[in-house]
Short mmCIF file of C-alpha atoms in Angstrom, two decimals:
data_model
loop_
_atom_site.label_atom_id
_atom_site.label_comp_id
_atom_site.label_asym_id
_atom_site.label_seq_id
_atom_site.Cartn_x
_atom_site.Cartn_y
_atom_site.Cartn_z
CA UNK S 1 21.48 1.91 15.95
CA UNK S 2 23.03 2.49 12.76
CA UNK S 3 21.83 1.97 8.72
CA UNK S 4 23.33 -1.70 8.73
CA UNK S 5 21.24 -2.28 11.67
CA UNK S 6 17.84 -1.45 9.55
CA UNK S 7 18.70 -2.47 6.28
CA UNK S 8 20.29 -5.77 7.73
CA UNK S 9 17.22 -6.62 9.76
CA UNK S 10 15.17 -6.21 6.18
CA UNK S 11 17.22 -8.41 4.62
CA UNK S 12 17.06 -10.88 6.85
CA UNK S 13 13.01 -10.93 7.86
CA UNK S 14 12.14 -13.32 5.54
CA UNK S 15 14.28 -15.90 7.08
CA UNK S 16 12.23 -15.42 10.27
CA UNK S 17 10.12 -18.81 10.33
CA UNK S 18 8.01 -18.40 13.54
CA UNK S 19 6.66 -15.02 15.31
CA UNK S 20 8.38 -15.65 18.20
CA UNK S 21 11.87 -15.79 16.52
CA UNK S 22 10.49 -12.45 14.80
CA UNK S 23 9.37 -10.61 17.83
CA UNK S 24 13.01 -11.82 19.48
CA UNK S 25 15.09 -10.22 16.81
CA UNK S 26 12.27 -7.46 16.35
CA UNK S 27 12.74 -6.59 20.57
CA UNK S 28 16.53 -6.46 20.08
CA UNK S 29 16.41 -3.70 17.01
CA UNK S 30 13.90 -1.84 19.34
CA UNK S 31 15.99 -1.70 22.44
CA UNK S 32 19.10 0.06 20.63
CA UNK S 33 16.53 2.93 20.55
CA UNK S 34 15.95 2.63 24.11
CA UNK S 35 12.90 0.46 23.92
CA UNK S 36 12.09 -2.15 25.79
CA UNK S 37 8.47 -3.14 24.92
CA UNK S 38 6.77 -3.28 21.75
CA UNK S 39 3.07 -4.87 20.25
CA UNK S 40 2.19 -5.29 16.56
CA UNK S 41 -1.19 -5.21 16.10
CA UNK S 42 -3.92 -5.08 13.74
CA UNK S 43 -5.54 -1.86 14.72
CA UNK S 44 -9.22 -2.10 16.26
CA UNK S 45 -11.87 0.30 14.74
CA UNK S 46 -15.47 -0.03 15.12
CA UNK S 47 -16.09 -1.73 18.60
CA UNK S 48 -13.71 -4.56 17.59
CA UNK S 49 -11.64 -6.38 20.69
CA UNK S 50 -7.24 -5.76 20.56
CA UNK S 51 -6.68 -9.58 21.33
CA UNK S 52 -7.74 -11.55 18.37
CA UNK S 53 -5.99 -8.70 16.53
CA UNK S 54 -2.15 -9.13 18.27
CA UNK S 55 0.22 -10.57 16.47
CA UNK S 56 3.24 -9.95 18.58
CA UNK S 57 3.57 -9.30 22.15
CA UNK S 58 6.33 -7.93 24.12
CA UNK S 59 4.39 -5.20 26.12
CA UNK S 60 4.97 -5.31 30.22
CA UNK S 61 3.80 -8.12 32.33
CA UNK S 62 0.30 -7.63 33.68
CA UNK S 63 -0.19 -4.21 31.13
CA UNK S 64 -1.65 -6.03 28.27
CA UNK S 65 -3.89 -7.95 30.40
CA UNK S 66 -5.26 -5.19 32.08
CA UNK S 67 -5.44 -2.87 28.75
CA UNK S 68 -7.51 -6.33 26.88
CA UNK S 69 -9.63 -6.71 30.36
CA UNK S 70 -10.88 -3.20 30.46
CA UNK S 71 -10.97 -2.86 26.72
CA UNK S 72 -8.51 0.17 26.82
CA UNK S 73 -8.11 0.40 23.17
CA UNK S 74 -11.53 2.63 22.78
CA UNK S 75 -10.28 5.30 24.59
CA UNK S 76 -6.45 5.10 24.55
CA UNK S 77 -5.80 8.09 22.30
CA UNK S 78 -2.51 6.52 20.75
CA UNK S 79 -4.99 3.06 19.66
CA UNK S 80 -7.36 5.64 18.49
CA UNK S 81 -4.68 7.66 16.59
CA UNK S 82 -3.33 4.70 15.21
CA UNK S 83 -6.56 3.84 13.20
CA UNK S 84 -6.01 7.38 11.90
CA UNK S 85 -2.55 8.03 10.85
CA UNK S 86 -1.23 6.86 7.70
CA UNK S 87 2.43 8.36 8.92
CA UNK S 88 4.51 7.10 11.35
CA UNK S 89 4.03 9.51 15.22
CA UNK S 90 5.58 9.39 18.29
CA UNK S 91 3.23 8.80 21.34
CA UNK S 92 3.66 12.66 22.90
CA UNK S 93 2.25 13.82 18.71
CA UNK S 94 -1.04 12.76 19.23
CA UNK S 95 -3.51 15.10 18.97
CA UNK S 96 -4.17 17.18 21.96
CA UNK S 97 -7.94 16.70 21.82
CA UNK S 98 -7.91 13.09 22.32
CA UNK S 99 -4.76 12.91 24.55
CA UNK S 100 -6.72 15.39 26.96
CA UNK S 101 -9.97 12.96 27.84
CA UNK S 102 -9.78 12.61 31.26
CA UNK S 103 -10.19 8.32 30.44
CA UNK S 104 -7.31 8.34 28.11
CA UNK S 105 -5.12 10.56 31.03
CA UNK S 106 -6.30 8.31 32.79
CA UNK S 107 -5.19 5.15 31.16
CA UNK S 108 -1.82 6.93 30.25
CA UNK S 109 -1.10 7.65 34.24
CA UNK S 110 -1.69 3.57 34.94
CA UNK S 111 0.61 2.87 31.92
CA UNK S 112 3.43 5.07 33.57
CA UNK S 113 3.25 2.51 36.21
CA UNK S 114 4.13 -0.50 33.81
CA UNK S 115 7.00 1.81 32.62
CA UNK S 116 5.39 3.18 29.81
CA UNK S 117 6.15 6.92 29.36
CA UNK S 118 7.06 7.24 26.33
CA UNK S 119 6.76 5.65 22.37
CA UNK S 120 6.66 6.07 18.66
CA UNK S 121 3.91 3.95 16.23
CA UNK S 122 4.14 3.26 12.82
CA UNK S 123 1.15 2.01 10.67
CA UNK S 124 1.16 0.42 8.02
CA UNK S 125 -1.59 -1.20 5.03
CA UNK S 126 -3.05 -4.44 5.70
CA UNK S 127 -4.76 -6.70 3.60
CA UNK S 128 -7.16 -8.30 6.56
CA UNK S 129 -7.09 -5.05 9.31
CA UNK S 130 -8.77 -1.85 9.06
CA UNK S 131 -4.82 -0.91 9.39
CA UNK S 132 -1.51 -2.63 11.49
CA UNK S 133 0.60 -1.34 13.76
CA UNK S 134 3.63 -1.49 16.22
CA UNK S 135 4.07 0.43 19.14
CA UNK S 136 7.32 0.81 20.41
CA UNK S 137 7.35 2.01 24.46
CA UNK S 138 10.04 3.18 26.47
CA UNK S 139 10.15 3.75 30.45
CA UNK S 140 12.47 6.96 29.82
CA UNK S 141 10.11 9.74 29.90
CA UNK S 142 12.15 11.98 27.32
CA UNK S 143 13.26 9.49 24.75
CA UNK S 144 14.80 11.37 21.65
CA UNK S 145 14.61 9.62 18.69
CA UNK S 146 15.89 12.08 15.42
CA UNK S 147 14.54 12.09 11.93
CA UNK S 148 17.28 9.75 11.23
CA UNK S 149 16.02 7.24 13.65
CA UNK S 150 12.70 7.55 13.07
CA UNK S 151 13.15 6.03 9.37
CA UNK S 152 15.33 3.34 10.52
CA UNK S 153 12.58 2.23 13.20
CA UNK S 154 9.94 3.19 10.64
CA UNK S 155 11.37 0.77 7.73
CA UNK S 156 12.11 -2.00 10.28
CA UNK S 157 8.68 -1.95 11.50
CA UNK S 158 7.28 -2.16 8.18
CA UNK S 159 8.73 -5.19 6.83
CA UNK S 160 8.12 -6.89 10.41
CA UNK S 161 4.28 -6.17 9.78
CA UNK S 162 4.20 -7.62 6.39
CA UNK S 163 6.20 -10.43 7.67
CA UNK S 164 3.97 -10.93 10.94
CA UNK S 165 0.81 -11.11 8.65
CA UNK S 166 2.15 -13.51 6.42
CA UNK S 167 3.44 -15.72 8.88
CA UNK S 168 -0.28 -15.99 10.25
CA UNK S 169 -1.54 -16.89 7.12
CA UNK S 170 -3.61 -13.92 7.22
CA UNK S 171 -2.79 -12.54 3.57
CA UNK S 172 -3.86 -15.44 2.05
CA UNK S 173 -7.56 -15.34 2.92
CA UNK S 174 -9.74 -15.00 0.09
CA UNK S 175 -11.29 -11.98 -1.09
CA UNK S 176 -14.90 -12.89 -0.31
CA UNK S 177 -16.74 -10.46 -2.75
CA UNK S 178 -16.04 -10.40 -6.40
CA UNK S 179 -14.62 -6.73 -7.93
CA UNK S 180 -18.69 -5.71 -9.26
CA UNK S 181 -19.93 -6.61 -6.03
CA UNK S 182 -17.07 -4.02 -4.62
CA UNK S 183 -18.22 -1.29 -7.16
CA UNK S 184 -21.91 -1.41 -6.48
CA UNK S 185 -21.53 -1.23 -3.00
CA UNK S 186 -18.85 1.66 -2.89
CA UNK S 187 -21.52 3.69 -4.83
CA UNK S 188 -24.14 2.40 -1.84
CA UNK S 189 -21.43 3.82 0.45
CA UNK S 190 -21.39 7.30 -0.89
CA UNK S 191 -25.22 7.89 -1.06
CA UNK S 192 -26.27 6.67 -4.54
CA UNK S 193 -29.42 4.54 -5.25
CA UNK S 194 -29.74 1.36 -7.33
CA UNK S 195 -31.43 2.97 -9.82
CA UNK S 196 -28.39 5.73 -10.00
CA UNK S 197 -26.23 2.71 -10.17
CA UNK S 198 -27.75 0.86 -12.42
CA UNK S 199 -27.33 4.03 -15.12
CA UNK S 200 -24.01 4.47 -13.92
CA UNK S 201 -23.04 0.85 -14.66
CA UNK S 202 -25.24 0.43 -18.04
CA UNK S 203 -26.77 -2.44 -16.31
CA UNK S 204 -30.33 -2.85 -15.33
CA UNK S 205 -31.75 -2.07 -11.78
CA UNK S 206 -32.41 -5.46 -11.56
CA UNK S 207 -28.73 -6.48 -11.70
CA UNK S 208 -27.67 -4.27 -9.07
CA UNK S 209 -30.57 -5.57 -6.49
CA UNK S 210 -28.78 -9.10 -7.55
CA UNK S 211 -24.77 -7.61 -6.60
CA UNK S 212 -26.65 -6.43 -3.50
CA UNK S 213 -28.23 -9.83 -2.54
CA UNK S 214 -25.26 -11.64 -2.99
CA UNK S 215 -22.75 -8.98 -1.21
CA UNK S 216 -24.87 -8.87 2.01
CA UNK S 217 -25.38 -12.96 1.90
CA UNK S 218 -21.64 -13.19 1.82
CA UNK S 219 -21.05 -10.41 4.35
CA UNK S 220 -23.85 -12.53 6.75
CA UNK S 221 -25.72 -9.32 7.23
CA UNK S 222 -29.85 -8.29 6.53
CA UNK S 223 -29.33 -4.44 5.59
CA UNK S 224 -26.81 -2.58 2.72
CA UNK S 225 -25.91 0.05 5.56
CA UNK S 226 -24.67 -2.78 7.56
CA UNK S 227 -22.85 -4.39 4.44
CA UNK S 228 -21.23 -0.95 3.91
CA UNK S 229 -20.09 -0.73 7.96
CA UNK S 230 -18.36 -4.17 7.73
CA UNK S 231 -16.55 -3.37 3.98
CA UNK S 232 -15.63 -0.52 5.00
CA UNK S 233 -14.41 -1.76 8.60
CA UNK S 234 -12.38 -5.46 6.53
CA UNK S 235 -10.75 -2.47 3.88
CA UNK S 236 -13.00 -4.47 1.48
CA UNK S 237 -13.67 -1.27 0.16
CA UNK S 238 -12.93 2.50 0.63
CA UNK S 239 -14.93 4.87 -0.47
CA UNK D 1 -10.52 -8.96 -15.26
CA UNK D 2 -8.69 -6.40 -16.70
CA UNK D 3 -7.41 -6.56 -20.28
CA UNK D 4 -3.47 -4.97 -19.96
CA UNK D 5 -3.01 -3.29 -22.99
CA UNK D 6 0.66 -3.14 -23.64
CA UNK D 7 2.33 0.09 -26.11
CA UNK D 8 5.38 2.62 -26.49
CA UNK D 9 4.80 6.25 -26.00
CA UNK D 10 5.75 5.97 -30.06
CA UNK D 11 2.52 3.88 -30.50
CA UNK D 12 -0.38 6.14 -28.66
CA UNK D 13 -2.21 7.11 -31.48
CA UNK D 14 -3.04 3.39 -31.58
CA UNK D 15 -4.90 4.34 -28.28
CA UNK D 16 -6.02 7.52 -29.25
CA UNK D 17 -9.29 7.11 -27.51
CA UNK D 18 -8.02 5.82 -23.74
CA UNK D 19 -4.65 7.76 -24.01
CA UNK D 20 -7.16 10.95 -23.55
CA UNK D 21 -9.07 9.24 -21.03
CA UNK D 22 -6.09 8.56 -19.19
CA UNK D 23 -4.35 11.99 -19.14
CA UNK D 24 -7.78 13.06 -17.54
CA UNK D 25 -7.50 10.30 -14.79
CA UNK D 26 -4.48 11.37 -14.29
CA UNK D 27 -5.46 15.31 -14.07
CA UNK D 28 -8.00 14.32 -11.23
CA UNK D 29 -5.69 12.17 -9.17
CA UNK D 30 -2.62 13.61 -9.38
CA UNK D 31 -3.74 17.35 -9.14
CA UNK D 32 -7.34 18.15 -8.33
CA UNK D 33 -7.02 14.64 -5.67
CA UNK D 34 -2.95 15.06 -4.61
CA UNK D 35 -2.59 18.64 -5.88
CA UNK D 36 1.35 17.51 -6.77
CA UNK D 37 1.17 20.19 -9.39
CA UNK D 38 -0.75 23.33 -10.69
CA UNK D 39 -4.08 22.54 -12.64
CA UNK D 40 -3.62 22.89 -16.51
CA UNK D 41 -6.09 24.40 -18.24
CA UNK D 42 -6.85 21.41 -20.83
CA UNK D 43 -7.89 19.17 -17.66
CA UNK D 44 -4.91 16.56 -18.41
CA UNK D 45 -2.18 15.73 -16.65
CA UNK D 46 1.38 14.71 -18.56
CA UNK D 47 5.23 15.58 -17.17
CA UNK D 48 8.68 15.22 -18.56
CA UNK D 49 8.89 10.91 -18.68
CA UNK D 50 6.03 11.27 -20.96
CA UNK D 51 8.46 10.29 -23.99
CA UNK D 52 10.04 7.39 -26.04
CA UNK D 53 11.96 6.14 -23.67
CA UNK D 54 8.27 5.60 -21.80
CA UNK D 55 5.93 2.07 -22.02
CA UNK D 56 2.41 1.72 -20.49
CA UNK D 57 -0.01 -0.21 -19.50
CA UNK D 58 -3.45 0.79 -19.69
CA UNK D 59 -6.28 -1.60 -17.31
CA UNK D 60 -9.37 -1.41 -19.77
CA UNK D 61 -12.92 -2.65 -18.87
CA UNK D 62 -15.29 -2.66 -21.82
CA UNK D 63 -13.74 -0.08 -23.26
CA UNK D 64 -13.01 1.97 -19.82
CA UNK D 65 -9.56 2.98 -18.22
CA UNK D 66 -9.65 1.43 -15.00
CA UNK D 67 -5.76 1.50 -13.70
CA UNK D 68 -2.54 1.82 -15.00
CA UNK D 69 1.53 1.77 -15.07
CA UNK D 70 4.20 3.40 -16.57
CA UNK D 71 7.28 1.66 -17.34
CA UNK D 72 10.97 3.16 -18.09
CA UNK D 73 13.85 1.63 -18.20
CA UNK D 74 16.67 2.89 -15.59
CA UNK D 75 19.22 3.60 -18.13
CA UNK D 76 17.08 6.47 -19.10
CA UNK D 77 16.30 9.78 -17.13
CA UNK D 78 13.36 8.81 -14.14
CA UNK D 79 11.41 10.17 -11.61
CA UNK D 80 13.77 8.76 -9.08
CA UNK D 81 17.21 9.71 -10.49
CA UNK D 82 16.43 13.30 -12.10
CA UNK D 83 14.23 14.09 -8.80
CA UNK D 84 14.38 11.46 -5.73
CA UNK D 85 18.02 10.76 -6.31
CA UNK D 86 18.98 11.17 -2.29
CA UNK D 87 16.22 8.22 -1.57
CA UNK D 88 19.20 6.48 -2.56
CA UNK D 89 21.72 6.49 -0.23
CA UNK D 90 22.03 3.06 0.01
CA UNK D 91 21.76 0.86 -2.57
CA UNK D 92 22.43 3.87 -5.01
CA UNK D 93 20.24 5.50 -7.86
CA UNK D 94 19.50 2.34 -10.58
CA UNK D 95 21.01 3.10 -14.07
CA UNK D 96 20.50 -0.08 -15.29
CA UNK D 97 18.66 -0.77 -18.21
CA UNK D 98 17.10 -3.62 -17.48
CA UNK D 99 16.11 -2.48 -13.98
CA UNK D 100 12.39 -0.44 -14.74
CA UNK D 101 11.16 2.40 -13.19
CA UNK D 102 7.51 2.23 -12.17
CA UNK D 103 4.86 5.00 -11.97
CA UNK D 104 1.72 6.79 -12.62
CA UNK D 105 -0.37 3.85 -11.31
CA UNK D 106 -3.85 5.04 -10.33
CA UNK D 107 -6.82 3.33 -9.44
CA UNK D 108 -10.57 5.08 -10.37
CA UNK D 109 -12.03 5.87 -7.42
CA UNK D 110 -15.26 3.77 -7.57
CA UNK D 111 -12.60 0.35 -8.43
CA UNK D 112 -10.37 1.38 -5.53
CA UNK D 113 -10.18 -1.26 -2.82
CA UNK D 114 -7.62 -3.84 -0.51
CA UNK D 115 -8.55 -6.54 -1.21
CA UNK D 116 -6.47 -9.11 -2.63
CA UNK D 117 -8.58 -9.73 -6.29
CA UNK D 118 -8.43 -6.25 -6.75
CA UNK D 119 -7.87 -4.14 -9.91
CA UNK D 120 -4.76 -3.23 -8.73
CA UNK D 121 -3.52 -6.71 -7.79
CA UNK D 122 -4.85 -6.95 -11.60
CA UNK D 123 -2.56 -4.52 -12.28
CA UNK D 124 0.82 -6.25 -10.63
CA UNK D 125 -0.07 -8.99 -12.02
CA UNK D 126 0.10 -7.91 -15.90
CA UNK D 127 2.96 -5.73 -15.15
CA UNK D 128 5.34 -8.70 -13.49
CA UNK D 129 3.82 -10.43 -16.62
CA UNK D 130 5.69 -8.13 -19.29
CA UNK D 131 8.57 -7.32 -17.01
CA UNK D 132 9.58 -10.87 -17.20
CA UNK D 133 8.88 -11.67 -20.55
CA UNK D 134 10.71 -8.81 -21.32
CA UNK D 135 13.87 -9.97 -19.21
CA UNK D 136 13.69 -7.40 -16.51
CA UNK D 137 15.71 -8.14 -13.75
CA UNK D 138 14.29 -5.41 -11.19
CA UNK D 139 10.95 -3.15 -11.38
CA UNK D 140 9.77 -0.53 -8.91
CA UNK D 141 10.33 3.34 -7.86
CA UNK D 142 9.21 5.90 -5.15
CA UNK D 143 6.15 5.02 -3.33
CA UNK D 144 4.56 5.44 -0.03
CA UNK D 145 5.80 3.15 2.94
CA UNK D 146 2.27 2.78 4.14
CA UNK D 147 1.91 0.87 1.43
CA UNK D 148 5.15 -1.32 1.20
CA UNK D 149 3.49 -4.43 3.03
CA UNK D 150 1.60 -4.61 -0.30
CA UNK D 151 4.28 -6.86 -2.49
CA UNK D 152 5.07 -8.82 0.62
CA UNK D 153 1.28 -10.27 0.68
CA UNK D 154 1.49 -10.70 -3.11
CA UNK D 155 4.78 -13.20 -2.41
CA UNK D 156 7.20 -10.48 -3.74
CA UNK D 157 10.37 -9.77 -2.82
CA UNK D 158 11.09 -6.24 -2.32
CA UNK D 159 14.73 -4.23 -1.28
CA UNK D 160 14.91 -0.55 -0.34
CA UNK D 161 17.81 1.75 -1.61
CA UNK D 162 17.24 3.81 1.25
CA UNK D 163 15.98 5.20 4.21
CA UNK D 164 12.13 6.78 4.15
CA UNK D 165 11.69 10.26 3.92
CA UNK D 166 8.64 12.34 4.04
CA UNK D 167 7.84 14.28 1.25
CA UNK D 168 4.46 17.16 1.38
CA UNK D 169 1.62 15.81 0.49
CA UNK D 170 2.24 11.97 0.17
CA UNK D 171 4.00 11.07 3.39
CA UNK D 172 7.02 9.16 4.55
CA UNK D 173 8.27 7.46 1.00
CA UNK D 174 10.49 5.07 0.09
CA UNK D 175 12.93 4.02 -3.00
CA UNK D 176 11.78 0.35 -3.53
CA UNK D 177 12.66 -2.42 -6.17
CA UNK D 178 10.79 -5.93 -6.64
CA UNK D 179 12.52 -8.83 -7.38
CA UNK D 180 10.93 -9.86 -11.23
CA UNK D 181 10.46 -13.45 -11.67
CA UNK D 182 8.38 -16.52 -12.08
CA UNK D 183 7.64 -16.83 -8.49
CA UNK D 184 6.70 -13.72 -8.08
CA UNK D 185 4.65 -14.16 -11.93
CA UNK D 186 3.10 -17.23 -10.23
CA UNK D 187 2.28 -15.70 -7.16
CA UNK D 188 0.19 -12.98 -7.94
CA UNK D 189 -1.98 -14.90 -10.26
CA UNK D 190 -2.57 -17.45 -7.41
CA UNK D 191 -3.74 -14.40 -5.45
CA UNK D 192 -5.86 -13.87 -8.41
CA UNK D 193 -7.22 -17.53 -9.11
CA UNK D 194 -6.11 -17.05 -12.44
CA UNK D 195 -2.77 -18.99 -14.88
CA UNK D 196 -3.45 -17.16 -17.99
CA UNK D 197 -1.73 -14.15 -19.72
CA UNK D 198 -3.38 -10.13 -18.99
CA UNK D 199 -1.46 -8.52 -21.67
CA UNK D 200 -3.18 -7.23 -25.07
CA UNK D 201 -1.81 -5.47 -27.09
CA UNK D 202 -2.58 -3.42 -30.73
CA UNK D 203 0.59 -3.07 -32.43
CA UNK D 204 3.35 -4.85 -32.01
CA UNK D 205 4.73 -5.77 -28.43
CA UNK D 206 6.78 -2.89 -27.61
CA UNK D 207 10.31 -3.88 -26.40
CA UNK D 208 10.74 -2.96 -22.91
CA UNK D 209 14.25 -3.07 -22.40
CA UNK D 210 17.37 -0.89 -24.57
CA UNK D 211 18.86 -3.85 -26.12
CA UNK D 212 22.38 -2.20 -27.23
CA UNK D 213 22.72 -0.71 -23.25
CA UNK D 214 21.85 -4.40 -22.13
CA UNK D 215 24.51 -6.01 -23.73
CA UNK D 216 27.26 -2.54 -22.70
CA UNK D 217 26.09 -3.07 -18.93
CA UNK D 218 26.56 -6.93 -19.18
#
């Protein structure tokens, strides 16, 4: 892997017209690092299900099926780091606290049999995700990758998220609550009341029961708790 | 919306009033928030591209500082080539003038959110505005690569200069510059629903771009 390699690849992304064309040329950067299987994925948080979230999917036969069936991604420490990080970390840098639950070991000893030993993540924003990531995984156990590598596979990565997400149409969903609507329920989120708000705001309490009508009719939901979970969840807002 | 009001660092006392409320933004994002410097003991936050060579734009609501930019043009000393010049391995550090250095954008807090309507899309959106009424070929700067994915949602076209690097406190960053021009104009205010101008300003338009170095670099 050199520089050209990187900065090539981002130069050419856009020209990538279908995922699988993407994921091809993605899987061929990834295995001058050594590896062989990669996912990008929007990363679950919250109770949500992996599958609806993939975008590409190059991980072993039979893994990903398993990992979806027994809904992995709760306790896999690396899924749960993922929704964590904002900065890219190799699979043997996750914290020792989650790495050591006895379900993640034990989901980590059945990926060794897929050939997955070792791997490096990078997330990245996303404009419909909590956050997006790829996983690159390797069947060496001791895979170096150097700083230098690291940015190349890093920057690569990046610009095949963006590109993945726009070529499933996901950026272009509409924002479904307007910027007010945003405000008034960020200061729900951190503990303030409507009539707290409403002083905040210079608008009347009675505006701010309105915002809060219309945010949790347009979020399908009965309570402002549960409007906050789901904002919070879509990146709608972030308090 | 926003209203983007549009001055020189020449014309602040036009914005006497939101140029203070701004350097105190600025004091509680960039150093009690990202503690990227010491705390000064007036509460506001200014550093060396605070000069003439410097054009912002302010995001006012009623009256309010909501989100801004700060514009130089890269024929003058910038963040990126008096301090991140070895982000620039590859495409090299930008000296020309009508290539613009981007920075100091901040979002308040409460406002702050990922959606694609947001304040700061607001924001992109005014700034592509004057960068291309201006005749700006190039605009960007150092960011965060978390965030790079950004400009590809909002249709823009965006080319590193070099590889990431981390730096304390902010993460792996990047050297990044956005293509300016009508498509990308056009397709941030389709992301906003919107086809009409942002920019306000009270004086007269500054000029963004060193005419005389223009026509030397051409």
């Amino acid at each position: 892997m050199t520089d050209d390699d990187a900065f090539d690849f981002v130069a050419r992304v856009d020209e990538h017209k279908s995922l699988d064309a993407l994921l091809t040329d993605l899987r061929l950067q990834a295995s001058k690092f050594g590896f062989e299987h990669l996912i990008l994925t929007g990363v679950p948080v919250g109770g949500q299900k992996l599958e609806p979230l993939v975008a590409l999917n190059a991980w072993p036969e039979g893994w990903f099926e398993r990992y979806v069936a027994n809904d992995y991604a709760r306790h896999d420490a690396v899924c749960v780091h993922a929704a964590q990080s904002f900065r890219p970390f190799a699979w043997s840098e996750v914290p020792r606290q989650l790495l050591d639950r006895p379900t993640c070991k034990r989901i980590h000893g059945e990926a060794t049999e897929f050939g997955l030993l070792s791997g490096y993540v990078v997330t990245m924003s996303s404009e419909h995700h909590w956050n997006t990531a790829v996983s690159f995984g390797s069947a060496e156990s001791d895979l170096v990758i150097d700083k230098r590598d690291r940015a190349r596979l890093s920057l690569m990565a990046t610009y095949a998220g963006a590109t993945a997400e726009d070529l499933l149409g996901l950026s272009g969903e509409a924002d479904p609550l307007t910027i007010r609507e945003k405000e008034v329920l960020t200061h729900f989120a951190v503990g303030r009341t409507a009539g707290a708000i409403a002083d905040l705001l210079s608008i009347s309490e009675r505006t701010v029961v309105q915002h809060s009508e219309n945010f949790r009719r347009k979020l399908g939901v009965k309570s402002t708790i549960h409007a906050v979970v789901l904002a919070i969840k879509r990146r709608l807002i972030t308090p | 919306m926003i209203e983007a009001h549009v001055f020189s660092y020449g014309q602040r006392h036009l914005y006497a009033d939101e140029w203070d409320q701004w350097l105190r933004l600025r004091h509680q994002v960039y150093i009690e928030e990202k503690r990227w410097h010491a705390p000064n003991a007036d509460g506001r936050e200014t550093d060396q591209f605070d000069n003439e060579a410097a054009t912002y734009v302010l995001g006012l609501e009623r009256g309010r500082v909501v989100t801004s930019a700060r514009l130089i043009p890269c024929s003058r000393p910038t963040l990126v080539s008096d301090v991140f010049p070895h982000f620039c391995e590859r495409g090299g550090v930008p000296d020309k003038p009508d290539w613009i250095e981007w920075t100091r954008t901040l979002t308040i807090p409460e406002l702050r959110s990922g959606g694609r309507q947001s304040i700061l899309t607001q924001l992109c959106a005014a700034v592509m505005e004057y960068c291309l009424q201006e005749g700006a070929a190039k605009v960007g700067g150092i960011q965060e690569l978390f965030f790079l994915p950004k400009w590809k949602h909002l249709g823009w076209k965006t080319t590193p200069l070099g590889l990431p690097q981390e730096i304390d406190g902010s993460g792996d960053c990047v050297v990044a510059f956005m293509d300016v021009s009508e498509a990308a104009l056009d397709n941030v205010r389709a992301a906003l629903g919107i086809d009409h101008s942002l920019l306000h300003h009270r004086g007269e338009l500054p000029r963004l771009i060193d005419g005389d170095r223009l026509e030397l670099a051409r």
